[in-house]
PDB file of C-alpha atoms (C1' of nucleotides) in Angstrom:
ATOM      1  CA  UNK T  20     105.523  81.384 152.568  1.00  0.00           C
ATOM      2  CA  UNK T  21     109.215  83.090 151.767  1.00  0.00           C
ATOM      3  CA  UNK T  22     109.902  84.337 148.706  1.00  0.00           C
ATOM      4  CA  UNK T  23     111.915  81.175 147.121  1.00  0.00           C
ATOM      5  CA  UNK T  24     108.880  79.362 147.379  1.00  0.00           C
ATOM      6  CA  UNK T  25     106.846  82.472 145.980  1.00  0.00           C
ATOM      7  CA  UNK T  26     109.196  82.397 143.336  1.00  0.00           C
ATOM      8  CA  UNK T  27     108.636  79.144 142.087  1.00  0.00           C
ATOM      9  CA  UNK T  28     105.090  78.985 142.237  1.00  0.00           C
ATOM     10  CA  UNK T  29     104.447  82.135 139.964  1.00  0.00           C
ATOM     11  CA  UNK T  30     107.824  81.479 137.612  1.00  0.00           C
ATOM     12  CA  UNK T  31     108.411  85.138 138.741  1.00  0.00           C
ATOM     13  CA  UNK T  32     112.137  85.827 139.261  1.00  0.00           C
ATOM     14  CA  UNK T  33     113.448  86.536 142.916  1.00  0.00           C
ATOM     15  CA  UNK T  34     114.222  90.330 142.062  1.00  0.00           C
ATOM     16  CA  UNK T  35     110.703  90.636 140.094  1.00  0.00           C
ATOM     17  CA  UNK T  36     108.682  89.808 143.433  1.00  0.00           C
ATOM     18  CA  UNK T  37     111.276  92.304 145.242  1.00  0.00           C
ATOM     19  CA  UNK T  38     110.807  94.775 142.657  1.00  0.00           C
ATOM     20  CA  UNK T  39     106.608  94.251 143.032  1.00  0.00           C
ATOM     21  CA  UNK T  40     107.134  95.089 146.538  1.00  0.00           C
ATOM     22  CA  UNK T  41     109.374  98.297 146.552  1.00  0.00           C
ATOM     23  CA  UNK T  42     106.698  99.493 143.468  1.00  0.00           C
ATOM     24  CA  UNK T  43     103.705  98.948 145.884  1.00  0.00           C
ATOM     25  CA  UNK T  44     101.814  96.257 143.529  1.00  0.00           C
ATOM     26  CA  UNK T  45     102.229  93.295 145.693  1.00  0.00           C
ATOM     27  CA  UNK T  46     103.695  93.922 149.575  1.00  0.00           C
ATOM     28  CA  UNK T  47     104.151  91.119 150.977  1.00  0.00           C
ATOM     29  CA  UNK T  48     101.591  90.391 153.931  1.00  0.00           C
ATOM     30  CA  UNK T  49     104.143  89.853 156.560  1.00  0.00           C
ATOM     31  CA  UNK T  50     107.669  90.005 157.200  1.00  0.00           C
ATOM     32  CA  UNK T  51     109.844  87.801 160.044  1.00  0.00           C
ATOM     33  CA  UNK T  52     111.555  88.768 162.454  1.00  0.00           C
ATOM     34  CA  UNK T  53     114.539  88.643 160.562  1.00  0.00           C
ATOM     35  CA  UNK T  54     113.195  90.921 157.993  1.00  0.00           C
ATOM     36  CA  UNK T  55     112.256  87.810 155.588  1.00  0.00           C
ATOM     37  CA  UNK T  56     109.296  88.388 153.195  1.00  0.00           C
ATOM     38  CA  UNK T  57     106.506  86.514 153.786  1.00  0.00           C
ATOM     39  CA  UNK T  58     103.863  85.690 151.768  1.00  0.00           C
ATOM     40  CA  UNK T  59     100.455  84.275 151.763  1.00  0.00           C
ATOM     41  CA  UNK T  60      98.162  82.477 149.546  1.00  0.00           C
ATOM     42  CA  UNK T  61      95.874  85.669 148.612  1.00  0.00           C
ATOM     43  CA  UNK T  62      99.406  87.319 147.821  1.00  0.00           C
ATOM     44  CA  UNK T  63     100.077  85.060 145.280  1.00  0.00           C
ATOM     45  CA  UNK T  64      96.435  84.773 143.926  1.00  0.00           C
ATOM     46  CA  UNK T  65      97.298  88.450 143.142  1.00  0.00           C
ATOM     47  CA  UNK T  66     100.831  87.714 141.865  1.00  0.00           C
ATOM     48  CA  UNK T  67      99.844  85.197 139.416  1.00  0.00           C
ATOM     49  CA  UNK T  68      96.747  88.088 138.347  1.00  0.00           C
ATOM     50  CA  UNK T  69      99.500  90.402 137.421  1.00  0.00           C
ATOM     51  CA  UNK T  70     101.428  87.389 135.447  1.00  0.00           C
ATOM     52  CA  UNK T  71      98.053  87.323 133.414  1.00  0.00           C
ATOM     53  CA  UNK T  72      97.688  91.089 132.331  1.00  0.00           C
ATOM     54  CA  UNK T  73     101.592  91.543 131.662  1.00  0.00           C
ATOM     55  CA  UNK T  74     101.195  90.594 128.070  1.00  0.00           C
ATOM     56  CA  UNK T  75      98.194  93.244 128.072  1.00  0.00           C
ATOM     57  CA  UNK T  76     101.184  95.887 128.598  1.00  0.00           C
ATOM     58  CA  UNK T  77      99.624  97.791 131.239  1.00  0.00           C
ATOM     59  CA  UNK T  78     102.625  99.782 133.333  1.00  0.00           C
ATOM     60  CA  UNK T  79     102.897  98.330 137.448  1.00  0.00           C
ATOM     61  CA  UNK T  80     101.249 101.588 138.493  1.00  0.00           C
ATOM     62  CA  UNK T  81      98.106 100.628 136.442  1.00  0.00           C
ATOM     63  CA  UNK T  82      98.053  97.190 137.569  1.00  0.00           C
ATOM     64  CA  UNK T  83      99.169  98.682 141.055  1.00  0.00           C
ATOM     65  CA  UNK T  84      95.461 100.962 140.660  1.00  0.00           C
ATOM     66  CA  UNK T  85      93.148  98.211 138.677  1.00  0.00           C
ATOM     67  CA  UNK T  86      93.748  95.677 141.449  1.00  0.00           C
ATOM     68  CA  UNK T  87      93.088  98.364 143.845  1.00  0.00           C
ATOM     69  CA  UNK T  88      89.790  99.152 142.017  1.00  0.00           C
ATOM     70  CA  UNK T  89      89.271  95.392 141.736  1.00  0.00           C
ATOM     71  CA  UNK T  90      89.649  95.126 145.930  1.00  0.00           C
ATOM     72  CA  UNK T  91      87.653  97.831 146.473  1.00  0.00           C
ATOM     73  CA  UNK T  92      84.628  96.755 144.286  1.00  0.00           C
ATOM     74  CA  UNK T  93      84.914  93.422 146.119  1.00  0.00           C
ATOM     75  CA  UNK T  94      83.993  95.489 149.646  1.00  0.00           C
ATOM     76  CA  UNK T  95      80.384  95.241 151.034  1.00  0.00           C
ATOM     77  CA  UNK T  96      79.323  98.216 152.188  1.00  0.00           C
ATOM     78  CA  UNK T  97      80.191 100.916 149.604  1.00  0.00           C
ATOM     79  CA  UNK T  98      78.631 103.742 148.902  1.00  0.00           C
ATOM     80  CA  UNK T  99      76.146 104.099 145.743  1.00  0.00           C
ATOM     81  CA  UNK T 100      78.850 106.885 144.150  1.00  0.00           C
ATOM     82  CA  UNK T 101      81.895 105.464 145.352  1.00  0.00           C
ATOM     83  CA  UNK T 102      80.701 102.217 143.713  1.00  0.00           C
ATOM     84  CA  UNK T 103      79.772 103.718 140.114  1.00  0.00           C
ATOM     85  CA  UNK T 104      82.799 105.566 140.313  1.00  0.00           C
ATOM     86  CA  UNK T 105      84.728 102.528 140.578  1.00  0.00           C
ATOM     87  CA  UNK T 106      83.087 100.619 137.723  1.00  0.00           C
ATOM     88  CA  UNK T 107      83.854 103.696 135.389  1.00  0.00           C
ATOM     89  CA  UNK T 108      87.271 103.234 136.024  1.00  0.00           C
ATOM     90  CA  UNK T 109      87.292  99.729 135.745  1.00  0.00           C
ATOM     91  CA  UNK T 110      85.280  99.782 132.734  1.00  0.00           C
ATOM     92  CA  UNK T 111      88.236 101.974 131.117  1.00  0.00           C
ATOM     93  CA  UNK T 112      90.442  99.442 132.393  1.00  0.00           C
ATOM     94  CA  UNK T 113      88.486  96.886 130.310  1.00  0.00           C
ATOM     95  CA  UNK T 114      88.528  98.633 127.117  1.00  0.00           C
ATOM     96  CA  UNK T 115      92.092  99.337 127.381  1.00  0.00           C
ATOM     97  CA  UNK T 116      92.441  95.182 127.727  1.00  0.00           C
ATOM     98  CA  UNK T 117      90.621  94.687 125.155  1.00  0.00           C
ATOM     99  CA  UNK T 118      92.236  97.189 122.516  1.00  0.00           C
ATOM    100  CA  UNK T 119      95.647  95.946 123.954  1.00  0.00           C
ATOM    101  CA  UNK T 120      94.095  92.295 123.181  1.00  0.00           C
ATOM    102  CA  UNK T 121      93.478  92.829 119.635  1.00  0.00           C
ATOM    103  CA  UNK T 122      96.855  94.440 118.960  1.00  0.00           C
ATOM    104  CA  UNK T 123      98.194  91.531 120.278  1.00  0.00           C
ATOM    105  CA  UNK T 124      96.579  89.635 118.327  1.00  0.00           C
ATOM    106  CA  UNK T 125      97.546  91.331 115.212  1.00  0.00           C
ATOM    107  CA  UNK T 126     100.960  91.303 116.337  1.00  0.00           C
ATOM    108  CA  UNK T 127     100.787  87.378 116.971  1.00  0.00           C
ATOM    109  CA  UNK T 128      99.696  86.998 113.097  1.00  0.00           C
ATOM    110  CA  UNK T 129     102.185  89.185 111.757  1.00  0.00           C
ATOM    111  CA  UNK T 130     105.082  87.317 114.035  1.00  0.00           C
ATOM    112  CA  UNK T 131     103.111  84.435 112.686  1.00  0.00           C
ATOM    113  CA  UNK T 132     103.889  85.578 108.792  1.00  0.00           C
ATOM    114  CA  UNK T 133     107.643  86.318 109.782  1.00  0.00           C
ATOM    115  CA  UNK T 134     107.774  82.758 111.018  1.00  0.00           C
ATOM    116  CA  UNK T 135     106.537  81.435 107.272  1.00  0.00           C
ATOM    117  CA  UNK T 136     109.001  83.558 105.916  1.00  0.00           C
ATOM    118  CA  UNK T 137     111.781  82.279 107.609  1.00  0.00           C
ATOM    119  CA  UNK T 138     110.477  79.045 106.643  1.00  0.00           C
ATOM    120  CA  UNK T 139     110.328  79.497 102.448  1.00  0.00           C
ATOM    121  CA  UNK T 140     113.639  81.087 103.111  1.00  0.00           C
ATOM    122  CA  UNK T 141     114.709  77.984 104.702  1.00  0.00           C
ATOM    123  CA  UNK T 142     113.277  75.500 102.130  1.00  0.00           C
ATOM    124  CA  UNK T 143     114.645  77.933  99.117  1.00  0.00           C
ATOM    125  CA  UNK T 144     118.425  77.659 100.564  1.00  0.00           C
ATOM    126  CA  UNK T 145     117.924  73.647 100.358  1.00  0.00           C
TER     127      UNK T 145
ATOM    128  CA  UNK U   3     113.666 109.264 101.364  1.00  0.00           C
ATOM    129  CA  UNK U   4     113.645 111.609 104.788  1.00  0.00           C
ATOM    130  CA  UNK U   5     113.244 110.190 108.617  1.00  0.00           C
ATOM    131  CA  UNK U   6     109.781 111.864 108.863  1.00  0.00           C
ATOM    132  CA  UNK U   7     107.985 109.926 106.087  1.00  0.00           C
ATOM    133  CA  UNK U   8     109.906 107.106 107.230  1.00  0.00           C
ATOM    134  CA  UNK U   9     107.945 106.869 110.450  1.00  0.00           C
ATOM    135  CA  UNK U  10     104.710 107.927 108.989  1.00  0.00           C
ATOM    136  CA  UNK U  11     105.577 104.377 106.598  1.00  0.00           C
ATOM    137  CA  UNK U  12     106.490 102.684 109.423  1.00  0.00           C
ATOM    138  CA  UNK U  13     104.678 103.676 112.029  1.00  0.00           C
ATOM    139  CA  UNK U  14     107.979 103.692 114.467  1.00  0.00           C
ATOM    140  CA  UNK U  15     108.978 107.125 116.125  1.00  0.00           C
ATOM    141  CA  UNK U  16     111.127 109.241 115.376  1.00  0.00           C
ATOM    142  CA  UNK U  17     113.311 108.251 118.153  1.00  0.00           C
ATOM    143  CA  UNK U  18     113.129 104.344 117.291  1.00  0.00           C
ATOM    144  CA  UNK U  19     114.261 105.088 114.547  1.00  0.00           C
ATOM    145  CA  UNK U  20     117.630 106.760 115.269  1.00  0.00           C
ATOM    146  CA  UNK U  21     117.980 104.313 117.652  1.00  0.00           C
ATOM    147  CA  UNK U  22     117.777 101.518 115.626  1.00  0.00           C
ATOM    148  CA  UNK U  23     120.843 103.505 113.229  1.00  0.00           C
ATOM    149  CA  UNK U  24     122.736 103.706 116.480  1.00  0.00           C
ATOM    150  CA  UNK U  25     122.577  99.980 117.238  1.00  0.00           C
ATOM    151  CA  UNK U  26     123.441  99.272 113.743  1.00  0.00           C
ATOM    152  CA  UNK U  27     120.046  97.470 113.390  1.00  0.00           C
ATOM    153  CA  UNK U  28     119.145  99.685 110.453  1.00  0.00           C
ATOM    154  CA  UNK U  29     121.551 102.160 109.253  1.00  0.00           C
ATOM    155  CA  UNK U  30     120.118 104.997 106.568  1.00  0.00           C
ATOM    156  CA  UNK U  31     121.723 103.785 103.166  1.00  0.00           C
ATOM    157  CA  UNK U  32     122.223 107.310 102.626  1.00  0.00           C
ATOM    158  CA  UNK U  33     122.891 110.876 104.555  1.00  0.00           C
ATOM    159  CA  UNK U  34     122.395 114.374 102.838  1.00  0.00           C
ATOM    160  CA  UNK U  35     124.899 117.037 102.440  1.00  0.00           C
ATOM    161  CA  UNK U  36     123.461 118.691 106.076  1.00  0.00           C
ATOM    162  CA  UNK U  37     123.727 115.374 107.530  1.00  0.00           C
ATOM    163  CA  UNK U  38     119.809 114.303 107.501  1.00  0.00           C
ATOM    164  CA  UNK U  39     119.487 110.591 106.936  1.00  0.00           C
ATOM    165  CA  UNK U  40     118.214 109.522 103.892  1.00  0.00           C
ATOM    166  CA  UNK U  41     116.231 106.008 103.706  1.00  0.00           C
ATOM    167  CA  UNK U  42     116.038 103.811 100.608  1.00  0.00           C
ATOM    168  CA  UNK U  43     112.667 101.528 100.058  1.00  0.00           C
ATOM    169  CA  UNK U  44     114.859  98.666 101.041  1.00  0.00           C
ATOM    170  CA  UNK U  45     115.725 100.240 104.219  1.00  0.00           C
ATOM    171  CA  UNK U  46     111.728 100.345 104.973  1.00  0.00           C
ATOM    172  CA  UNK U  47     111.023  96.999 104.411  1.00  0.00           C
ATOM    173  CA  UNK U  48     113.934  96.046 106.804  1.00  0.00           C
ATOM    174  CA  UNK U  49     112.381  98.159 109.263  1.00  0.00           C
ATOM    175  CA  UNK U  50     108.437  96.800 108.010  1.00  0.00           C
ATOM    176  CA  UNK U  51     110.018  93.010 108.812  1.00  0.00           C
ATOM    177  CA  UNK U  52     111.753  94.371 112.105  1.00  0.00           C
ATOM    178  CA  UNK U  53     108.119  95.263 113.333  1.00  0.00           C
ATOM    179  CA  UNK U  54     106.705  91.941 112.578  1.00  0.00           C
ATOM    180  CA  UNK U  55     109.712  90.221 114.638  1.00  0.00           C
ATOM    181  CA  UNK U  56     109.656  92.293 117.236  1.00  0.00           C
ATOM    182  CA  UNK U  57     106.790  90.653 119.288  1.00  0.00           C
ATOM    183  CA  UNK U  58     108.927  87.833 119.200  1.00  0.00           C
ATOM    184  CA  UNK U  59     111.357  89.221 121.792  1.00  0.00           C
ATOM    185  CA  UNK U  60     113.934  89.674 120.252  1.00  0.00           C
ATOM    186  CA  UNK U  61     116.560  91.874 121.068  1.00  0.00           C
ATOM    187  CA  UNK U  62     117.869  94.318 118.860  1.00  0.00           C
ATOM    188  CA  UNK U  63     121.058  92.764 118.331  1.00  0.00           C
ATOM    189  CA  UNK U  64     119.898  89.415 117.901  1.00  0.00           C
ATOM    190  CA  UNK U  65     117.823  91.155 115.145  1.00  0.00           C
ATOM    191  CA  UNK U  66     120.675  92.536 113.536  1.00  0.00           C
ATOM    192  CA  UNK U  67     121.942  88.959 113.382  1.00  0.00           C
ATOM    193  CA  UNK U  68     119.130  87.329 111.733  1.00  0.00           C
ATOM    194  CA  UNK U  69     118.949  89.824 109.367  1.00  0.00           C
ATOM    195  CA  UNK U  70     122.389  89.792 108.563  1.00  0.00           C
ATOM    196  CA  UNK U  71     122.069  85.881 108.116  1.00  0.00           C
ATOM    197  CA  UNK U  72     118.761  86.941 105.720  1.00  0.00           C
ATOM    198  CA  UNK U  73     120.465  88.903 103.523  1.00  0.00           C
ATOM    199  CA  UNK U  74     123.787  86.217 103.548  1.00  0.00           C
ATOM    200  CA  UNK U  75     121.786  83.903 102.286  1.00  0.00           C
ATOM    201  CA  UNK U  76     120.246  85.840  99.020  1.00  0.00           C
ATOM    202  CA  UNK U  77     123.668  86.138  98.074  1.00  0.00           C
ATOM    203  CA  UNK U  78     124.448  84.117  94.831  1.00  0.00           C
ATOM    204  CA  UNK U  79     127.815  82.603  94.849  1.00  0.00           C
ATOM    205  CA  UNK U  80     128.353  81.512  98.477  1.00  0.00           C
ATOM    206  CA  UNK U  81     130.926  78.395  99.276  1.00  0.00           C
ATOM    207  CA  UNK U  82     128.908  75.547 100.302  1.00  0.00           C
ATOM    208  CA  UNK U  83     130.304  75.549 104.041  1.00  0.00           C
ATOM    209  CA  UNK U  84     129.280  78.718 104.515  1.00  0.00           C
ATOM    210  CA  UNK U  85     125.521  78.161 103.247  1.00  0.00           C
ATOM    211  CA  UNK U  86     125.357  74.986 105.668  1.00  0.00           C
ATOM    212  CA  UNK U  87     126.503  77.296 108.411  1.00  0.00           C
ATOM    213  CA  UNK U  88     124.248  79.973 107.581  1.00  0.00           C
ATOM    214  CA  UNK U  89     120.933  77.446 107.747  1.00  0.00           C
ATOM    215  CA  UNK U  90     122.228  76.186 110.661  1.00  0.00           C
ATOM    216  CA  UNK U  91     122.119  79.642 112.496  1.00  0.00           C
ATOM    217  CA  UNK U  92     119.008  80.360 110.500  1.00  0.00           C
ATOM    218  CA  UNK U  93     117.187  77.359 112.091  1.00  0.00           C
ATOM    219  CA  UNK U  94     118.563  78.487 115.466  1.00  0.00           C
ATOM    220  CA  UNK U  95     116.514  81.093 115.054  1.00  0.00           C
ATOM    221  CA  UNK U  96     113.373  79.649 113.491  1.00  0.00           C
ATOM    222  CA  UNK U  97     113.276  77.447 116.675  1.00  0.00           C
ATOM    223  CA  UNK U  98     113.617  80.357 118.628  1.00  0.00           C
ATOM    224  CA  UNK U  99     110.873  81.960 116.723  1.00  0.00           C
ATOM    225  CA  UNK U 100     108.445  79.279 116.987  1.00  0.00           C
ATOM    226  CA  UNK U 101     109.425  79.125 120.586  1.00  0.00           C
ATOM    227  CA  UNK U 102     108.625  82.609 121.308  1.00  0.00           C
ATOM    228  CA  UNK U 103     105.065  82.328 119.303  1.00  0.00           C
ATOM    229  CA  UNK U 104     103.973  79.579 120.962  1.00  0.00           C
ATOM    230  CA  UNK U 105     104.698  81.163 124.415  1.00  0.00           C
ATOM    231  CA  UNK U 106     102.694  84.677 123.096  1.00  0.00           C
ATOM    232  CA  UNK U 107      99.735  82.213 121.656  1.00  0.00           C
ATOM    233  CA  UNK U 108      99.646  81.077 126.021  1.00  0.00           C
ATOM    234  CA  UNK U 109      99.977  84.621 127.218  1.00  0.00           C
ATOM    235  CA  UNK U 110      96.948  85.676 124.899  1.00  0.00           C
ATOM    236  CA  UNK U 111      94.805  83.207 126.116  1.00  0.00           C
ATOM    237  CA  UNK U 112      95.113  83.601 129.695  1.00  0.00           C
ATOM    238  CA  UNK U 113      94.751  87.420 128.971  1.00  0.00           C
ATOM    239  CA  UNK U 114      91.741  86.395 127.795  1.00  0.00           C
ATOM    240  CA  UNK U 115      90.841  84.941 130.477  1.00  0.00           C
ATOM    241  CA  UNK U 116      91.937  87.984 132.870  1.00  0.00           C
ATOM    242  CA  UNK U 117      89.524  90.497 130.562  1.00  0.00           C
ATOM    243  CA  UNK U 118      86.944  87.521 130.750  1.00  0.00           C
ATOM    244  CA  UNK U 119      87.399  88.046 134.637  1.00  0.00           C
ATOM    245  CA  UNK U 120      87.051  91.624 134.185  1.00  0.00           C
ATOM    246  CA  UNK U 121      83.824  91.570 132.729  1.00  0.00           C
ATOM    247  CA  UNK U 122      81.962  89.193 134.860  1.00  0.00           C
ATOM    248  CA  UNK U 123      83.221  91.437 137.835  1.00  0.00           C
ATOM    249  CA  UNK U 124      81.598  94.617 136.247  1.00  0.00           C
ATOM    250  CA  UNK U 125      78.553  92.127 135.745  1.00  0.00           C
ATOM    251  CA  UNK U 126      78.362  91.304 139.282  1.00  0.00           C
ATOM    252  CA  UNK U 127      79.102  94.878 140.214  1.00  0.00           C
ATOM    253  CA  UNK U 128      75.699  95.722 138.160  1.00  0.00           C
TER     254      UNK U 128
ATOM    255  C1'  DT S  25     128.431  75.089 163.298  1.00  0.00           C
ATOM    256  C1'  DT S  26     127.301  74.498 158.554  1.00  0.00           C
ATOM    257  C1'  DG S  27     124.896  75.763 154.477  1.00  0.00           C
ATOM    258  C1'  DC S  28     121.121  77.396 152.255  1.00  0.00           C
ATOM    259  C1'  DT S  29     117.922  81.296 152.013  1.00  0.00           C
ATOM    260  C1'  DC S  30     117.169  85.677 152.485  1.00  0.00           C
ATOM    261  C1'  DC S  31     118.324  90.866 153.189  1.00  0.00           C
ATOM    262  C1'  DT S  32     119.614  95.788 151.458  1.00  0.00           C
ATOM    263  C1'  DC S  33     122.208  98.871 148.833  1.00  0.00           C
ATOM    264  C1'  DA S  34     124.126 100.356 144.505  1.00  0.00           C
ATOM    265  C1'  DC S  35     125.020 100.136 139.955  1.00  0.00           C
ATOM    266  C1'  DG S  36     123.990  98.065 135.168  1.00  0.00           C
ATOM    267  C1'  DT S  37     120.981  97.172 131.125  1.00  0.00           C
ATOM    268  C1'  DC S  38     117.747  97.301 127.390  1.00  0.00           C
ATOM    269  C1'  DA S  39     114.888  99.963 124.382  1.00  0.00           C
ATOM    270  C1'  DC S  40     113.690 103.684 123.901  1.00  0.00           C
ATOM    271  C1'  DG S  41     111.551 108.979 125.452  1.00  0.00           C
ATOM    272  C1'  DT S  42     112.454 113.794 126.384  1.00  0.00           C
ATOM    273  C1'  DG S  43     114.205 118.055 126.208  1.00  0.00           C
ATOM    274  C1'  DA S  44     118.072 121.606 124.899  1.00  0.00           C
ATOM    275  C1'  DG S  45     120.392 124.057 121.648  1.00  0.00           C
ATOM    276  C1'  DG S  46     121.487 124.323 116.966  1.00  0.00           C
ATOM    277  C1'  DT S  47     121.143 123.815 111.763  1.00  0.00           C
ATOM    278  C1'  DG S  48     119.356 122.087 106.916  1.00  0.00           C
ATOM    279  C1'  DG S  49     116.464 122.757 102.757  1.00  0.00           C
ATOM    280  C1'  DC S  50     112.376 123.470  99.863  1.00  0.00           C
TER     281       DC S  50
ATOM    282  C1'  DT J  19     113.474 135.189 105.364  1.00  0.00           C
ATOM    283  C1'  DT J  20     110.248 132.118 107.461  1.00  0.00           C
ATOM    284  C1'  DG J  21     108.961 127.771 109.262  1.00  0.00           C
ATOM    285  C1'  DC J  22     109.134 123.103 109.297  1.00  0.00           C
ATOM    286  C1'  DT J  23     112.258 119.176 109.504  1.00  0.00           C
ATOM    287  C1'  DC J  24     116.114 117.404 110.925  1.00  0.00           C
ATOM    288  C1'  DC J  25     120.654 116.994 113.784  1.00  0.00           C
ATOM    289  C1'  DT J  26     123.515 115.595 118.115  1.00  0.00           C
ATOM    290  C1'  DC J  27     124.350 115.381 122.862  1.00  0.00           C
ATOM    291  C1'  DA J  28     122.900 114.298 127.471  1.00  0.00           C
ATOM    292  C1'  DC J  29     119.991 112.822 130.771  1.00  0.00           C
ATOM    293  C1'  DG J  30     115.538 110.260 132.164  1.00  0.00           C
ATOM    294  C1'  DT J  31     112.557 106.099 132.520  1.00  0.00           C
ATOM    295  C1'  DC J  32     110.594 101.591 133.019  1.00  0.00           C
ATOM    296  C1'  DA J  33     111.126  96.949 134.562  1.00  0.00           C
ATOM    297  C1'  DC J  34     113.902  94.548 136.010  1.00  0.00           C
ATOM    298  C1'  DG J  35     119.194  91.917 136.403  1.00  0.00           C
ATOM    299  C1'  DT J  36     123.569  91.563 138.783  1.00  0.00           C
ATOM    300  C1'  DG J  37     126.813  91.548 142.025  1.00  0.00           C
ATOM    301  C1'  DA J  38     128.727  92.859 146.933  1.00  0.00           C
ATOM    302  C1'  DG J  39     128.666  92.300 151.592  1.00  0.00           C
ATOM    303  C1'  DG J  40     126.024  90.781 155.314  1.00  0.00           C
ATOM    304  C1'  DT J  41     122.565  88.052 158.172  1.00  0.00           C
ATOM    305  C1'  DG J  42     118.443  84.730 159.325  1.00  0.00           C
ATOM    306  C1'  DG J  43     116.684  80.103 160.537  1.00  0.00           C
ATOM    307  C1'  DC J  44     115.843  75.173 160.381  1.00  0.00           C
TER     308       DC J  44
END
DNA sequence: TTGCTCCTCACGTCACGTGAGGTGGC
DNA sequence: TTGCTCCTCACGTCACGTGAGGTGGC
């Protein structure tokens, strides 16, 4: 898959998915012989992961490391430690979600507040 | 009032703050003799209803705008044209408000369900 | 061959953050 | 006088956006 069609399928912008690559978060799986980026259907699984946890805030070097941690968990044959160390980290991934999550959320009510006040202001100018 | 307790009030840094003098968004209504910037209570409640918009995307100098049009608007002897013009940006905004809202209300629920994925992946990793 | 898609620099932008070096004010 | 707060540059950073000039591929 090149990167147009990439593009369109994850509403992420042409230099976003270039940008992804040169940061190491998603690379794509292949290129052609031209040099063209090409992409496959796990790529974008992971593309359209990252579109999920941008409004969590996290930088692309933390994504870049909790989809790592993610991957890694996924293997079969890990060792005991390796595979408590990994769910320590991604348990402090999780409560960083979750803390950006409910600031969010505050945020959204707040915004939410603004939006009435615009309103009244609105209905007071009539 | 001083920058420090300003920030403390506000919760925005330091630095923010400044910033937000350079861009014009809020300017201190006040400096002292040694050049320190003096705030006035009205000054933190702009920057109080500047926090609540800024999940909203805005930039700051579409900000700046909208609060310009804000404060317009309170005035008391306005021409008529100019009041109908005023609303007429204000609701500009308002749309883009609600706009923006809606589109934060969709990235909170499918960050949701990225920290819902998160947890059933340490549950399986268990 | 044409035209659309893609490539790599390189520089710009937005909203700040981070020192460096210096001064104000209770 | 001391120490804490504040000041202005100037440069850095993060996540991209925007051309410029060139090439790939059906």
């Amino acid at each position: 898959m090149q990167i147009g069609e990439v593009a369109d399928r994850t509403r992420l912008s042409l230099n976003t998915l270039r940008h992804y690559d040169q940061a190491g978060l998603v690379v794509p799986s292949a290129r052609s012989q031209g040099g063209f980026r090409l992409y496959t259907e796990t790529d974008v699984q992971r593309l359209l992961t990252i579109r999920r946890m941008k409004p969590l805030g996290f930088s692309l070097e933390e994504m870049r490391e909790l989809l790592e941690v993610v991957d890694r968990l996924g293997a079969a044959d890990l060792p005991v430690d390796d595979r408590a160390a990994l769910r320590d980290r991604l348990r402090g991934f999780q409560r960083a979600a979750q803390e950006q999550r409910d600031k969010l959320v505050e945020q959204l009510s707040r915004a939410q507040e603004f939006i009435a006040t615009l309103q009244q202001l609105d209905d007071e100018a009539g």
